[in-house]
Phi, psi and omega in degrees: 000146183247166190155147163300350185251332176345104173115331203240134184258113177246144173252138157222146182265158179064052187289339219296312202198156184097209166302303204303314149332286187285342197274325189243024106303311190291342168315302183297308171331332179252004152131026176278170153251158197204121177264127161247134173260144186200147167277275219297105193275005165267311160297344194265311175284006167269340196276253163038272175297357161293297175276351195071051178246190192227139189293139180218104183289110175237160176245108177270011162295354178220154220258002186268326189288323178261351182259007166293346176278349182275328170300323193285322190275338168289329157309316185285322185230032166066351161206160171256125197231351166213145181231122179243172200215088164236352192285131167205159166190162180080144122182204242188159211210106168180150180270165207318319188299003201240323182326145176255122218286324128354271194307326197293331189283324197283342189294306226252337160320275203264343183249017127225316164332298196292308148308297185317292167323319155284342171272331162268359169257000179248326180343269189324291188312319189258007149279351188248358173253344176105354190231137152211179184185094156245131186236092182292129172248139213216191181220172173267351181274346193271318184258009125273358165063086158259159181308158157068359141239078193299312162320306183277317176292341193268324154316317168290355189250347120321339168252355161285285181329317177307320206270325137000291158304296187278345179271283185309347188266320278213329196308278187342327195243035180062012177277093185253157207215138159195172191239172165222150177233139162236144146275076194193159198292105185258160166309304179286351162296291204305324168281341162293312176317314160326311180276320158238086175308342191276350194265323177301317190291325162275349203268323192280321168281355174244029148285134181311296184260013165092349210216163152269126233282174179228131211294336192263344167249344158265343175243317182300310181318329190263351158314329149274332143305072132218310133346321200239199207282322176315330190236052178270346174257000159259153171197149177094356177284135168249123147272125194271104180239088181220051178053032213064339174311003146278352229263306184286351206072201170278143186252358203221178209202046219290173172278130175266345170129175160300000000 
C-alpha cells in the first residue's frame, strides 16, 4: 500500500466519532493499519470496519485499559510508531466556584492521565526501534482560558506541558512528542453546542476564516505531517490549526449565570 504513512502502525484514542475519527481515516487513507481505542463500542468497532482496522474497547480513565490498547496493538501488527492522544467525554459547561471535586478528577483522568499512561507503555516499543510520533490534541480553550470549562482547560494544559517535557527528554531517541490545538466540529463542541446552541454560533463569527474546521480535511492532514517523516526535525511544538481563532483570543463569552 502507498501513502505517507505507508508501512506505520498507529493507535488513536477516541477514534469512535469526531477529530478521532477523521484522524484514523485519513491515517488509513495514507497506508497506517490503524487501532481504534474507543469507549463508546459501537462507534468505535464501526470506525474500525470501515477502515480495516482493529477496535480495542478502552476507557481511558482507568490506567489497565489504556496500556492493554497499547499491548493489543503490538500484538497485532508488531509495533507501535504513532500514538495520537484524543479521547476526552463528559464534563459540564459551569463556573469555576460550582465546579466539583468530581468533575476536576474525572478531566485530569481522562485529558492527561490517560496520554501519559500511553505514552509511557509506547515509550519502550519506540524507543527500541528507534522511530516514534506522539500527537497529543490539546486546546484553545485552555490556552485562551474560555469560560465554563475549568476540567477540560487545566487538563489540556496539562498535557500541552506533559508533551513539551518527553519531547525534550525523549528528542534522542527518535521520538517527537507535539500537540494541535483545533478549532473544529468534535464530538464535544457538538454535545456542548446541543446544549448551548449560541456558543456554535459565536465560536464561528469569531473564526478568522468564519467556520469550525472538519475533523478529516482539516485538521487529520497536519495530523499526518506530524505522523510522518516530513516533521522529524519538530517536536515540542503546539500547532493551532484553527482557522486563525489564537491569533485574537477569546472573542466571544456565553452567559454562564450569576
Amino acid at each position: 500500500m502507498t501513502g505517507q504513512l505507508a508501512g506505520r502502525v498507529a493507535l488513536i484514542t477516541g477514534a469512535g466519532a469526531g477529530i478521532g475519527a477523521g484522524i484514523a481515516r485519513r491515517f488509513a487513507d495514507e497506508g497506517a493499519s490503524v487501532v481504534v481505542a474507543e469507549y463508546d463500542a459501537e462507534a468505535g468497532a464501526g470506525v474500525a470496519a470501515e477502515i480495516g482496522g482493529l477496535f480495542v474497547a478502552t476507557d481511558v480513565t482507568v490506567r489497565e485499559q489504556v496500556e492493554n490498547a497499547v499491548a493489543a496493538t503490538i500484538s497485532t501488527y508488531g509495533s507501535i510508531d504513532i500514538l495520537v492522544n484524543n479521547a476526552w467525554g463528559g464534563g459540564t459547561i459551569g463556573r469555576v466556584e460550582n465546579k466539583t471535586d468530581e468533575e476536576l478528577g474525572h478531566g485530569v483522568a481522562m485529558g492527561y492521565y490517560g496520554p501519559f499512561w500511553a505514552m509511557r507503555a509506547a515509550f519502550g516499543p519506540m524507543k527500541q526501534r528507534g522511530w516514534g510520533r506522539v500527537i497529543n490534541l490539546c486546546s484553545l480553550n485552555g490556552v485562551n482560558a474560555h469560560i465554563g470549562s475549568l476540567e477540560y482547560n487545566a487538563a489540556k494544559e496539562a498535557l500541552r506541558a506533559l508533551t513539551r517535557t518527553a519531547a525534550r527528554e525523549w528528542a534522542p531517541t527518535g521520538i517527537t512528542v507535539n500537540a494541535i490545538c483545533p478549532a473544529a466540529k468534535s464530538k464535544a463542541f457538538l454535545a456542548v453546542v446541543a446544549e448551548h446552541p449560541e456558543i456554535g454560533s459565536m465560536a464561528e463569527a469569531a473564526n478568522p476564516m468564519g467556520r469550525m474546521g472538519d475533523p478529516y480535511d482539516d485538521i487529520a492532514p497536519v495530523a499526518v505531517f506530524l505522523a510522518g517523516e516530513g516533521s522529524r526535525y519538530l517536536t515540542g511544538n503546539t500547532l493551532f490549526v484553527d482557522g486563525g481563532s489564537h491569533i485574537n483570543g477569546v472573542a466571544w463569552a456565553p452567559d454562564l449565570g450569576p
